[in-house]
Short mmCIF file of the N, C-alpha and C atoms (twelve columns), coordinates in Angstrom:
data_MODEL
# 
_entry.id   MODEL 
# 
loop_
_atom_site.group_PDB 
_atom_site.id 
_atom_site.type_symbol 
_atom_site.label_atom_id 
_atom_site.label_alt_id 
_atom_site.label_comp_id 
_atom_site.label_asym_id 
_atom_site.label_seq_id 
_atom_site.Cartn_x 
_atom_site.Cartn_y 
_atom_site.Cartn_z 
_atom_site.pdbx_PDB_model_num 
ATOM 1   N N  . MET A 1   -39.605 -26.871 -17.718 1 
ATOM 2   C CA . MET A 1   -38.073 -27.244 -16.948 1 
ATOM 3   C C  . MET A 1   -38.532 -26.368 -15.354 1 
ATOM 4   N N  . ASP A 2   -38.250 -28.063 -14.347 1 
ATOM 5   C CA . ASP A 2   -38.001 -27.639 -13.009 1 
ATOM 6   C C  . ASP A 2   -36.967 -26.874 -12.776 1 
ATOM 7   N N  . ILE A 3   -37.775 -25.977 -11.957 1 
ATOM 8   C CA . ILE A 3   -36.081 -24.957 -11.608 1 
ATOM 9   C C  . ILE A 3   -36.449 -24.895 -9.817  1 
ATOM 10  N N  . GLU A 4   -37.014 -25.283 -9.298  1 
ATOM 11  C CA . GLU A 4   -37.360 -25.519 -7.690  1 
ATOM 12  C C  . GLU A 4   -36.575 -25.676 -7.085  1 
ATOM 13  N N  . LEU A 5   -35.697 -25.746 -5.444  1 
ATOM 14  C CA . LEU A 5   -34.928 -26.044 -5.164  1 
ATOM 15  C C  . LEU A 5   -35.502 -27.149 -4.351  1 
ATOM 16  N N  . LEU A 6   -34.782 -28.272 -3.631  1 
ATOM 17  C CA . LEU A 6   -35.345 -28.878 -2.741  1 
ATOM 18  C C  . LEU A 6   -34.533 -28.905 -1.528  1 
ATOM 19  N N  . ILE A 7   -35.473 -29.025 -0.461  1 
ATOM 20  C CA . ILE A 7   -35.067 -28.538 0.640   1 
ATOM 21  C C  . ILE A 7   -35.804 -29.229 1.867   1 
ATOM 22  N N  . GLY A 8   -35.602 -30.018 2.452   1 
ATOM 23  C CA . GLY A 8   -35.880 -30.717 3.385   1 
ATOM 24  C C  . GLY A 8   -37.095 -31.678 2.709   1 
ATOM 25  N N  . GLY A 9   -36.691 -32.072 1.705   1 
ATOM 26  C CA . GLY A 9   -37.667 -33.239 1.024   1 
ATOM 27  C C  . GLY A 9   -38.794 -32.081 0.411   1 
ATOM 28  N N  . LYS A 10  -38.776 -30.814 0.030   1 
ATOM 29  C CA . LYS A 10  -39.710 -30.384 -0.748  1 
ATOM 30  C C  . LYS A 10  -39.037 -29.646 -1.468  1 
ATOM 31  N N  . LEU A 11  -39.929 -29.407 -2.615  1 
ATOM 32  C CA . LEU A 11  -39.575 -28.535 -3.690  1 
ATOM 33  C C  . LEU A 11  -39.953 -27.301 -3.336  1 
ATOM 34  N N  . VAL A 12  -39.513 -26.076 -3.508  1 
ATOM 35  C CA . VAL A 12  -39.813 -24.815 -3.097  1 
ATOM 36  C C  . VAL A 12  -39.037 -23.957 -4.286  1 
ATOM 37  N N  . LYS A 13  -39.875 -22.924 -4.306  1 
ATOM 38  C CA . LYS A 13  -39.184 -21.981 -5.604  1 
ATOM 39  C C  . LYS A 13  -37.552 -21.006 -4.832  1 
ATOM 40  N N  . GLY A 14  -37.011 -20.573 -5.218  1 
ATOM 41  C CA . GLY A 14  -36.074 -19.654 -5.077  1 
ATOM 42  C C  . GLY A 14  -36.559 -18.477 -4.757  1 
ATOM 43  N N  . GLU A 15  -36.371 -17.893 -3.872  1 
ATOM 44  C CA . GLU A 15  -36.805 -16.538 -3.491  1 
ATOM 45  C C  . GLU A 15  -35.584 -15.168 -3.811  1 
ATOM 46  N N  . GLY A 16  -34.400 -15.523 -4.483  1 
ATOM 47  C CA . GLY A 16  -33.987 -14.801 -4.646  1 
ATOM 48  C C  . GLY A 16  -33.615 -14.217 -5.935  1 
ATOM 49  N N  . GLU A 17  -32.441 -13.146 -6.654  1 
ATOM 50  C CA . GLU A 17  -32.928 -12.853 -7.741  1 
ATOM 51  C C  . GLU A 17  -32.587 -13.924 -9.225  1 
ATOM 52  N N  . ALA A 18  -33.531 -14.054 -10.244 1 
ATOM 53  C CA . ALA A 18  -33.825 -14.950 -11.105 1 
ATOM 54  C C  . ALA A 18  -32.592 -14.317 -12.136 1 
ATOM 55  N N  . LEU A 19  -32.288 -15.772 -12.161 1 
ATOM 56  C CA . LEU A 19  -30.444 -15.762 -13.020 1 
ATOM 57  C C  . LEU A 19  -30.952 -15.956 -14.663 1 
ATOM 58  N N  . PRO A 20  -30.100 -15.677 -15.690 1 
ATOM 59  C CA . PRO A 20  -30.462 -16.249 -16.724 1 
ATOM 60  C C  . PRO A 20  -29.597 -17.519 -16.925 1 
ATOM 61  N N  . VAL A 21  -30.072 -18.682 -17.729 1 
ATOM 62  C CA . VAL A 21  -29.574 -19.845 -18.148 1 
ATOM 63  C C  . VAL A 21  -29.311 -19.706 -19.439 1 
ATOM 64  N N  . ILE A 22  -27.975 -19.670 -19.949 1 
ATOM 65  C CA . ILE A 22  -28.102 -19.084 -21.673 1 
ATOM 66  C C  . ILE A 22  -27.352 -20.666 -21.873 1 
ATOM 67  N N  . ASN A 23  -28.041 -21.185 -23.088 1 
ATOM 68  C CA . ASN A 23  -27.356 -21.862 -24.038 1 
ATOM 69  C C  . ASN A 23  -25.776 -21.234 -24.677 1 
ATOM 70  N N  . PRO A 24  -24.595 -21.679 -24.344 1 
ATOM 71  C CA . PRO A 24  -23.426 -21.176 -25.154 1 
ATOM 72  C C  . PRO A 24  -23.236 -21.509 -26.702 1 
ATOM 73  N N  . ALA A 25  -24.367 -22.369 -26.977 1 
ATOM 74  C CA . ALA A 25  -24.228 -22.710 -28.586 1 
ATOM 75  C C  . ALA A 25  -24.680 -22.070 -29.400 1 
ATOM 76  N N  . THR A 26  -25.772 -21.288 -28.574 1 
ATOM 77  C CA . THR A 26  -25.997 -20.418 -29.413 1 
ATOM 78  C C  . THR A 26  -26.907 -19.164 -28.812 1 
ATOM 79  N N  . GLY A 27  -26.664 -19.326 -27.631 1 
ATOM 80  C CA . GLY A 27  -26.623 -17.319 -27.099 1 
ATOM 81  C C  . GLY A 27  -28.331 -17.250 -26.451 1 
ATOM 82  N N  . ALA A 28  -28.902 -18.432 -26.822 1 
ATOM 83  C CA . ALA A 28  -30.423 -18.340 -26.452 1 
ATOM 84  C C  . ALA A 28  -30.587 -18.787 -25.035 1 
ATOM 85  N N  . VAL A 29  -31.149 -17.231 -23.999 1 
ATOM 86  C CA . VAL A 29  -31.962 -17.919 -23.019 1 
ATOM 87  C C  . VAL A 29  -32.811 -18.975 -22.771 1 
ATOM 88  N N  . ILE A 30  -32.400 -19.732 -22.090 1 
ATOM 89  C CA . ILE A 30  -33.085 -21.264 -21.832 1 
ATOM 90  C C  . ILE A 30  -34.402 -21.192 -20.519 1 
ATOM 91  N N  . ALA A 31  -33.502 -20.525 -19.938 1 
ATOM 92  C CA . ALA A 31  -34.524 -20.233 -18.620 1 
ATOM 93  C C  . ALA A 31  -33.997 -19.334 -17.912 1 
ATOM 94  N N  . HIS A 32  -34.807 -18.710 -17.111 1 
ATOM 95  C CA . HIS A 32  -34.501 -17.871 -15.586 1 
ATOM 96  C C  . HIS A 32  -34.601 -18.510 -14.092 1 
ATOM 97  N N  . VAL A 33  -33.632 -18.730 -13.591 1 
ATOM 98  C CA . VAL A 33  -33.702 -19.398 -12.453 1 
ATOM 99  C C  . VAL A 33  -33.593 -18.547 -10.685 1 
ATOM 100 N N  . PRO A 34  -34.002 -18.597 -10.111 1 
ATOM 101 C CA . PRO A 34  -34.153 -18.006 -8.945  1 
ATOM 102 C C  . PRO A 34  -33.106 -18.238 -8.280  1 
ATOM 103 N N  . GLU A 35  -32.418 -17.970 -7.794  1 
ATOM 104 C CA . GLU A 35  -31.118 -18.232 -6.887  1 
ATOM 105 C C  . GLU A 35  -32.107 -18.340 -5.545  1 
ATOM 106 N N  . ALA A 36  -31.185 -19.027 -4.554  1 
ATOM 107 C CA . ALA A 36  -31.825 -19.431 -3.099  1 
ATOM 108 C C  . ALA A 36  -31.257 -18.040 -2.088  1 
ATOM 109 N N  . THR A 37  -32.364 -17.682 -1.449  1 
ATOM 110 C CA . THR A 37  -31.342 -16.807 -0.466  1 
ATOM 111 C C  . THR A 37  -31.154 -17.804 0.303   1 
ATOM 112 N N  . PRO A 38  -29.971 -16.390 1.251   1 
ATOM 113 C CA . PRO A 38  -29.115 -17.414 2.647   1 
ATOM 114 C C  . PRO A 38  -30.061 -17.542 3.605   1 
ATOM 115 N N  . GLY A 39  -31.650 -17.681 3.840   1 
ATOM 116 C CA . GLY A 39  -32.439 -18.087 4.686   1 
ATOM 117 C C  . GLY A 39  -32.493 -19.677 3.970   1 
ATOM 118 N N  . GLN A 40  -32.524 -19.996 2.370   1 
ATOM 119 C CA . GLN A 40  -32.675 -20.878 2.554   1 
ATOM 120 C C  . GLN A 40  -31.381 -21.717 2.008   1 
ATOM 121 N N  . VAL A 41  -30.849 -21.092 2.539   1 
ATOM 122 C CA . VAL A 41  -29.670 -21.854 2.412   1 
ATOM 123 C C  . VAL A 41  -29.252 -22.477 3.563   1 
ATOM 124 N N  . GLU A 42  -29.191 -21.607 4.205   1 
ATOM 125 C CA . GLU A 42  -29.629 -21.932 6.172   1 
ATOM 126 C C  . GLU A 42  -30.405 -23.604 6.371   1 
ATOM 127 N N  . ALA A 43  -31.872 -23.183 5.613   1 
ATOM 128 C CA . ALA A 43  -32.671 -24.035 5.686   1 
ATOM 129 C C  . ALA A 43  -32.229 -25.667 4.920   1 
ATOM 130 N N  . ALA A 44  -31.785 -25.487 3.719   1 
ATOM 131 C CA . ALA A 44  -30.933 -26.585 2.988   1 
ATOM 132 C C  . ALA A 44  -30.264 -27.465 3.810   1 
ATOM 133 N N  . VAL A 45  -29.215 -26.556 4.571   1 
ATOM 134 C CA . VAL A 45  -27.895 -26.957 4.941   1 
ATOM 135 C C  . VAL A 45  -28.384 -27.562 6.436   1 
ATOM 136 N N  . ALA A 46  -29.506 -27.332 7.293   1 
ATOM 137 C CA . ALA A 46  -30.336 -27.615 8.569   1 
ATOM 138 C C  . ALA A 46  -30.630 -28.965 8.063   1 
ATOM 139 N N  . ALA A 47  -31.393 -28.621 7.166   1 
ATOM 140 C CA . ALA A 47  -32.423 -30.109 6.395   1 
ATOM 141 C C  . ALA A 47  -30.903 -31.247 6.453   1 
ATOM 142 N N  . ALA A 48  -30.069 -31.122 5.458   1 
ATOM 143 C CA . ALA A 48  -29.308 -31.770 5.076   1 
ATOM 144 C C  . ALA A 48  -28.440 -32.614 6.600   1 
ATOM 145 N N  . ARG A 49  -27.985 -31.748 7.275   1 
ATOM 146 C CA . ARG A 49  -27.536 -32.668 8.652   1 
ATOM 147 C C  . ARG A 49  -28.589 -32.848 9.434   1 
ATOM 148 N N  . SER A 50  -29.985 -32.800 9.543   1 
ATOM 149 C CA . SER A 50  -30.972 -33.594 9.980   1 
ATOM 150 C C  . SER A 50  -30.953 -34.688 9.331   1 
ATOM 151 N N  . ALA A 51  -30.793 -34.991 7.974   1 
ATOM 152 C CA . ALA A 51  -31.278 -36.219 7.072   1 
ATOM 153 C C  . ALA A 51  -29.818 -37.175 7.328   1 
ATOM 154 N N  . PHE A 52  -28.703 -36.251 7.728   1 
ATOM 155 C CA . PHE A 52  -27.476 -37.153 7.434   1 
ATOM 156 C C  . PHE A 52  -27.349 -38.215 8.829   1 
ATOM 157 N N  . ASP A 53  -28.226 -37.982 9.868   1 
ATOM 158 C CA . ASP A 53  -28.202 -38.919 10.979  1 
ATOM 159 C C  . ASP A 53  -28.784 -40.414 10.750  1 
ATOM 160 N N  . SER A 54  -30.389 -40.089 9.687   1 
ATOM 161 C CA . SER A 54  -30.854 -41.375 9.387   1 
ATOM 162 C C  . SER A 54  -30.220 -42.170 8.016   1 
ATOM 163 N N  . TRP A 55  -29.808 -41.395 7.258   1 
ATOM 164 C CA . TRP A 55  -29.326 -42.228 6.222   1 
ATOM 165 C C  . TRP A 55  -28.028 -42.693 7.382   1 
ATOM 166 N N  . GLY A 56  -27.349 -42.555 7.604   1 
ATOM 167 C CA . GLY A 56  -26.265 -43.052 8.692   1 
ATOM 168 C C  . GLY A 56  -26.363 -44.306 9.070   1 
ATOM 169 N N  . ARG A 57  -27.962 -44.352 9.650   1 
ATOM 170 C CA . ARG A 57  -28.411 -45.576 10.054  1 
ATOM 171 C C  . ARG A 57  -28.643 -46.532 8.959   1 
ATOM 172 N N  . THR A 58  -28.609 -46.309 7.309   1 
ATOM 173 C CA . THR A 58  -29.297 -46.830 6.387   1 
ATOM 174 C C  . THR A 58  -27.959 -48.037 6.676   1 
ATOM 175 N N  . THR A 59  -28.707 -49.223 6.294   1 
ATOM 176 C CA . THR A 59  -27.694 -50.358 5.856   1 
ATOM 177 C C  . THR A 59  -26.732 -50.252 4.377   1 
ATOM 178 N N  . PRO A 60  -25.958 -51.282 4.447   1 
ATOM 179 C CA . PRO A 60  -25.520 -50.984 2.936   1 
ATOM 180 C C  . PRO A 60  -26.333 -51.265 1.964   1 
ATOM 181 N N  . VAL A 61  -26.978 -52.355 1.855   1 
ATOM 182 C CA . VAL A 61  -28.055 -53.053 0.809   1 
ATOM 183 C C  . VAL A 61  -29.450 -51.777 0.387   1 
ATOM 184 N N  . GLU A 62  -29.472 -51.091 1.705   1 
ATOM 185 C CA . GLU A 62  -30.357 -49.961 1.218   1 
ATOM 186 C C  . GLU A 62  -29.995 -48.851 0.773   1 
ATOM 187 N N  . ARG A 63  -28.847 -48.841 1.151   1 
ATOM 188 C CA . ARG A 63  -27.881 -47.441 0.377   1 
ATOM 189 C C  . ARG A 63  -27.650 -47.962 -1.134  1 
ATOM 190 N N  . SER A 64  -26.997 -49.033 -1.429  1 
ATOM 191 C CA . SER A 64  -27.075 -49.825 -2.601  1 
ATOM 192 C C  . SER A 64  -28.384 -49.710 -3.483  1 
ATOM 193 N N  . ASN A 65  -29.381 -50.190 -2.688  1 
ATOM 194 C CA . ASN A 65  -30.663 -50.176 -3.586  1 
ATOM 195 C C  . ASN A 65  -31.108 -48.817 -4.061  1 
ATOM 196 N N  . LEU A 66  -30.872 -47.717 -3.484  1 
ATOM 197 C CA . LEU A 66  -31.589 -46.086 -3.417  1 
ATOM 198 C C  . LEU A 66  -30.629 -45.863 -4.689  1 
ATOM 199 N N  . LEU A 67  -29.283 -46.420 -4.679  1 
ATOM 200 C CA . LEU A 67  -28.316 -45.746 -5.610  1 
ATOM 201 C C  . LEU A 67  -28.837 -46.178 -6.728  1 
ATOM 202 N N  . LEU A 68  -28.995 -47.638 -7.000  1 
ATOM 203 C CA . LEU A 68  -29.485 -48.312 -8.020  1 
ATOM 204 C C  . LEU A 68  -30.761 -48.061 -8.964  1 
ATOM 205 N N  . LYS A 69  -31.520 -47.476 -7.971  1 
ATOM 206 C CA . LYS A 69  -33.043 -47.266 -8.056  1 
ATOM 207 C C  . LYS A 69  -32.739 -45.587 -9.143  1 
ATOM 208 N N  . PHE A 70  -31.623 -44.914 -8.429  1 
ATOM 209 C CA . PHE A 70  -31.502 -43.774 -9.394  1 
ATOM 210 C C  . PHE A 70  -30.452 -43.798 -10.501 1 
ATOM 211 N N  . ALA A 71  -29.750 -44.973 -10.649 1 
ATOM 212 C CA . ALA A 71  -28.991 -45.260 -11.949 1 
ATOM 213 C C  . ALA A 71  -30.023 -45.019 -12.787 1 
ATOM 214 N N  . GLN A 72  -31.212 -45.913 -12.391 1 
ATOM 215 C CA . GLN A 72  -32.182 -46.571 -13.372 1 
ATOM 216 C C  . GLN A 72  -33.087 -45.361 -13.817 1 
ATOM 217 N N  . HIS A 73  -33.253 -44.363 -12.990 1 
ATOM 218 C CA . HIS A 73  -34.053 -43.575 -13.483 1 
ATOM 219 C C  . HIS A 73  -33.468 -42.393 -14.438 1 
ATOM 220 N N  . ILE A 74  -31.936 -42.506 -14.406 1 
ATOM 221 C CA . ILE A 74  -30.971 -41.303 -15.011 1 
ATOM 222 C C  . ILE A 74  -31.552 -42.124 -16.375 1 
ATOM 223 N N  . ASP A 75  -31.410 -43.741 -16.470 1 
ATOM 224 C CA . ASP A 75  -31.549 -44.290 -17.809 1 
ATOM 225 C C  . ASP A 75  -33.180 -43.839 -18.217 1 
ATOM 226 N N  . ASP A 76  -33.782 -43.946 -17.283 1 
ATOM 227 C CA . ASP A 76  -35.325 -43.930 -18.009 1 
ATOM 228 C C  . ASP A 76  -35.549 -42.419 -18.798 1 
ATOM 229 N N  . HIS A 77  -35.180 -41.722 -18.061 1 
ATOM 230 C CA . HIS A 77  -35.457 -40.173 -18.401 1 
ATOM 231 C C  . HIS A 77  -33.868 -39.577 -19.298 1 
ATOM 232 N N  . ALA A 78  -33.295 -40.506 -19.500 1 
ATOM 233 C CA . ALA A 78  -31.905 -40.135 -20.554 1 
ATOM 234 C C  . ALA A 78  -31.903 -38.993 -21.502 1 
ATOM 235 N N  . VAL A 79  -33.116 -39.423 -22.761 1 
ATOM 236 C CA . VAL A 79  -33.719 -38.138 -23.391 1 
ATOM 237 C C  . VAL A 79  -33.950 -36.935 -23.319 1 
ATOM 238 N N  . ASP A 80  -34.899 -36.492 -22.421 1 
ATOM 239 C CA . ASP A 80  -34.976 -35.673 -21.316 1 
ATOM 240 C C  . ASP A 80  -33.708 -34.888 -20.620 1 
ATOM 241 N N  . TYR A 81  -32.778 -35.439 -19.738 1 
ATOM 242 C CA . TYR A 81  -31.831 -35.151 -19.684 1 
ATOM 243 C C  . TYR A 81  -30.761 -34.731 -20.397 1 
ATOM 244 N N  . ALA A 82  -30.428 -35.521 -21.679 1 
ATOM 245 C CA . ALA A 82  -29.675 -35.170 -22.795 1 
ATOM 246 C C  . ALA A 82  -30.189 -33.967 -23.340 1 
ATOM 247 N N  . ARG A 83  -31.317 -33.736 -23.363 1 
ATOM 248 C CA . ARG A 83  -31.902 -32.550 -24.258 1 
ATOM 249 C C  . ARG A 83  -31.693 -31.057 -23.578 1 
ATOM 250 N N  . LEU A 84  -31.883 -31.364 -22.127 1 
ATOM 251 C CA . LEU A 84  -31.542 -30.587 -21.111 1 
ATOM 252 C C  . LEU A 84  -30.114 -30.039 -20.722 1 
ATOM 253 N N  . GLU A 85  -29.076 -31.240 -20.822 1 
ATOM 254 C CA . GLU A 85  -27.916 -30.855 -20.782 1 
ATOM 255 C C  . GLU A 85  -27.310 -29.946 -22.071 1 
ATOM 256 N N  . SER A 86  -27.924 -30.945 -23.651 1 
ATOM 257 C CA . SER A 86  -27.211 -30.352 -24.549 1 
ATOM 258 C C  . SER A 86  -27.490 -28.968 -24.430 1 
ATOM 259 N N  . MET A 87  -28.773 -28.136 -24.324 1 
ATOM 260 C CA . MET A 87  -29.054 -26.647 -24.281 1 
ATOM 261 C C  . MET A 87  -28.431 -25.949 -23.054 1 
ATOM 262 N N  . ASP A 88  -28.015 -26.550 -22.096 1 
ATOM 263 C CA . ASP A 88  -27.324 -26.123 -20.959 1 
ATOM 264 C C  . ASP A 88  -25.482 -25.662 -21.243 1 
ATOM 265 N N  . ALA A 89  -25.096 -26.980 -21.809 1 
ATOM 266 C CA . ALA A 89  -23.929 -26.887 -21.941 1 
ATOM 267 C C  . ALA A 89  -23.440 -26.833 -23.238 1 
ATOM 268 N N  . GLY A 90  -23.983 -26.340 -24.348 1 
ATOM 269 C CA . GLY A 90  -23.494 -26.096 -25.316 1 
ATOM 270 C C  . GLY A 90  -23.229 -27.678 -26.327 1 
ATOM 271 N N  . LYS A 91  -23.146 -28.803 -25.789 1 
ATOM 272 C CA . LYS A 91  -22.880 -29.897 -26.624 1 
ATOM 273 C C  . LYS A 91  -23.711 -30.690 -27.294 1 
ATOM 274 N N  . PRO A 92  -23.236 -31.409 -28.008 1 
ATOM 275 C CA . PRO A 92  -24.178 -32.299 -29.279 1 
ATOM 276 C C  . PRO A 92  -24.990 -32.926 -28.683 1 
ATOM 277 N N  . TYR A 93  -26.120 -32.985 -28.526 1 
ATOM 278 C CA . TYR A 93  -27.363 -33.880 -27.974 1 
ATOM 279 C C  . TYR A 93  -27.525 -35.198 -28.200 1 
ATOM 280 N N  . ALA A 94  -26.248 -36.163 -29.129 1 
ATOM 281 C CA . ALA A 94  -25.983 -37.565 -29.236 1 
ATOM 282 C C  . ALA A 94  -24.941 -37.381 -28.751 1 
ATOM 283 N N  . ARG A 95  -23.711 -36.694 -28.332 1 
ATOM 284 C CA . ARG A 95  -22.830 -37.207 -27.544 1 
ATOM 285 C C  . ARG A 95  -23.394 -36.939 -26.118 1 
ATOM 286 N N  . VAL A 96  -24.268 -36.391 -25.859 1 
ATOM 287 C CA . VAL A 96  -24.786 -36.776 -24.232 1 
ATOM 288 C C  . VAL A 96  -25.236 -37.171 -23.994 1 
ATOM 289 N N  . LEU A 97  -26.281 -38.154 -25.185 1 
ATOM 290 C CA . LEU A 97  -27.247 -38.880 -24.574 1 
ATOM 291 C C  . LEU A 97  -26.487 -40.228 -25.154 1 
ATOM 292 N N  . ALA A 98  -25.435 -40.572 -25.943 1 
ATOM 293 C CA . ALA A 98  -24.886 -41.451 -26.359 1 
ATOM 294 C C  . ALA A 98  -23.336 -41.670 -24.991 1 
ATOM 295 N N  . ASP A 99  -23.005 -40.740 -25.013 1 
ATOM 296 C CA . ASP A 99  -22.039 -40.983 -23.562 1 
ATOM 297 C C  . ASP A 99  -21.887 -40.365 -22.505 1 
ATOM 298 N N  . GLU A 100 -22.685 -39.252 -22.055 1 
ATOM 299 C CA . GLU A 100 -22.253 -39.336 -21.058 1 
ATOM 300 C C  . GLU A 100 -22.862 -39.294 -20.159 1 
ATOM 301 N N  . LEU A 101 -24.705 -39.811 -20.362 1 
ATOM 302 C CA . LEU A 101 -25.970 -40.178 -19.612 1 
ATOM 303 C C  . LEU A 101 -25.471 -41.574 -18.989 1 
ATOM 304 N N  . PRO A 102 -24.876 -42.697 -20.064 1 
ATOM 305 C CA . PRO A 102 -24.539 -43.955 -19.335 1 
ATOM 306 C C  . PRO A 102 -23.184 -43.718 -18.998 1 
ATOM 307 N N  . ALA A 103 -22.949 -43.167 -18.528 1 
ATOM 308 C CA . ALA A 103 -20.987 -43.009 -18.068 1 
ATOM 309 C C  . ALA A 103 -21.286 -42.644 -16.567 1 
ATOM 310 N N  . ILE A 104 -22.719 -41.580 -16.742 1 
ATOM 311 C CA . ILE A 104 -23.185 -41.274 -15.338 1 
ATOM 312 C C  . ILE A 104 -23.618 -42.826 -14.235 1 
ATOM 313 N N  . ALA A 105 -24.425 -43.016 -15.068 1 
ATOM 314 C CA . ALA A 105 -25.538 -44.058 -14.306 1 
ATOM 315 C C  . ALA A 105 -24.719 -45.200 -14.108 1 
ATOM 316 N N  . ASP A 106 -23.952 -45.443 -15.280 1 
ATOM 317 C CA . ASP A 106 -22.673 -46.708 -14.487 1 
ATOM 318 C C  . ASP A 106 -21.983 -45.674 -13.264 1 
ATOM 319 N N  . VAL A 107 -21.802 -44.817 -13.187 1 
ATOM 320 C CA . VAL A 107 -20.983 -44.437 -11.993 1 
ATOM 321 C C  . VAL A 107 -21.457 -44.984 -10.559 1 
ATOM 322 N N  . TYR A 108 -22.896 -44.470 -10.591 1 
ATOM 323 C CA . TYR A 108 -24.080 -45.230 -9.547  1 
ATOM 324 C C  . TYR A 108 -24.123 -46.657 -9.617  1 
ATOM 325 N N  . ARG A 109 -23.934 -46.980 -10.651 1 
ATOM 326 C CA . ARG A 109 -24.031 -48.440 -10.137 1 
ATOM 327 C C  . ARG A 109 -22.857 -49.105 -9.847  1 
ATOM 328 N N  . PHE A 110 -21.380 -48.446 -9.888  1 
ATOM 329 C CA . PHE A 110 -20.297 -49.169 -9.587  1 
ATOM 330 C C  . PHE A 110 -20.417 -48.690 -8.109  1 
ATOM 331 N N  . PHE A 111 -20.778 -47.690 -7.744  1 
ATOM 332 C CA . PHE A 111 -20.339 -47.625 -5.805  1 
ATOM 333 C C  . PHE A 111 -21.974 -48.257 -5.336  1 
ATOM 334 N N  . ALA A 112 -22.612 -48.612 -5.991  1 
ATOM 335 C CA . ALA A 112 -24.160 -49.301 -5.254  1 
ATOM 336 C C  . ALA A 112 -23.240 -50.762 -5.046  1 
# 
């Protein structure tokens, strides 16, 4: 399971305390995820502010294409995302796969 932080376009390990992620349906610990430190949060905010200027200059067509690409990524990896969400939220896998993930992808398509 990938548990890195995305800061400035790079995946980095959280340097804070590792917190357990518990499957509420079973009580099993499915991962330990290190928190971001205050410095990492500040770096993420600075990266987001920096990216905002260039994102603001993209055309509607470019933005639409990126949202559609993201929706397709969700569709292409739905089985993996459904497995992860089922473990994280304790929801039935079949419901996440059949109901939630298609709805999430459709939201991105709508806004595209």
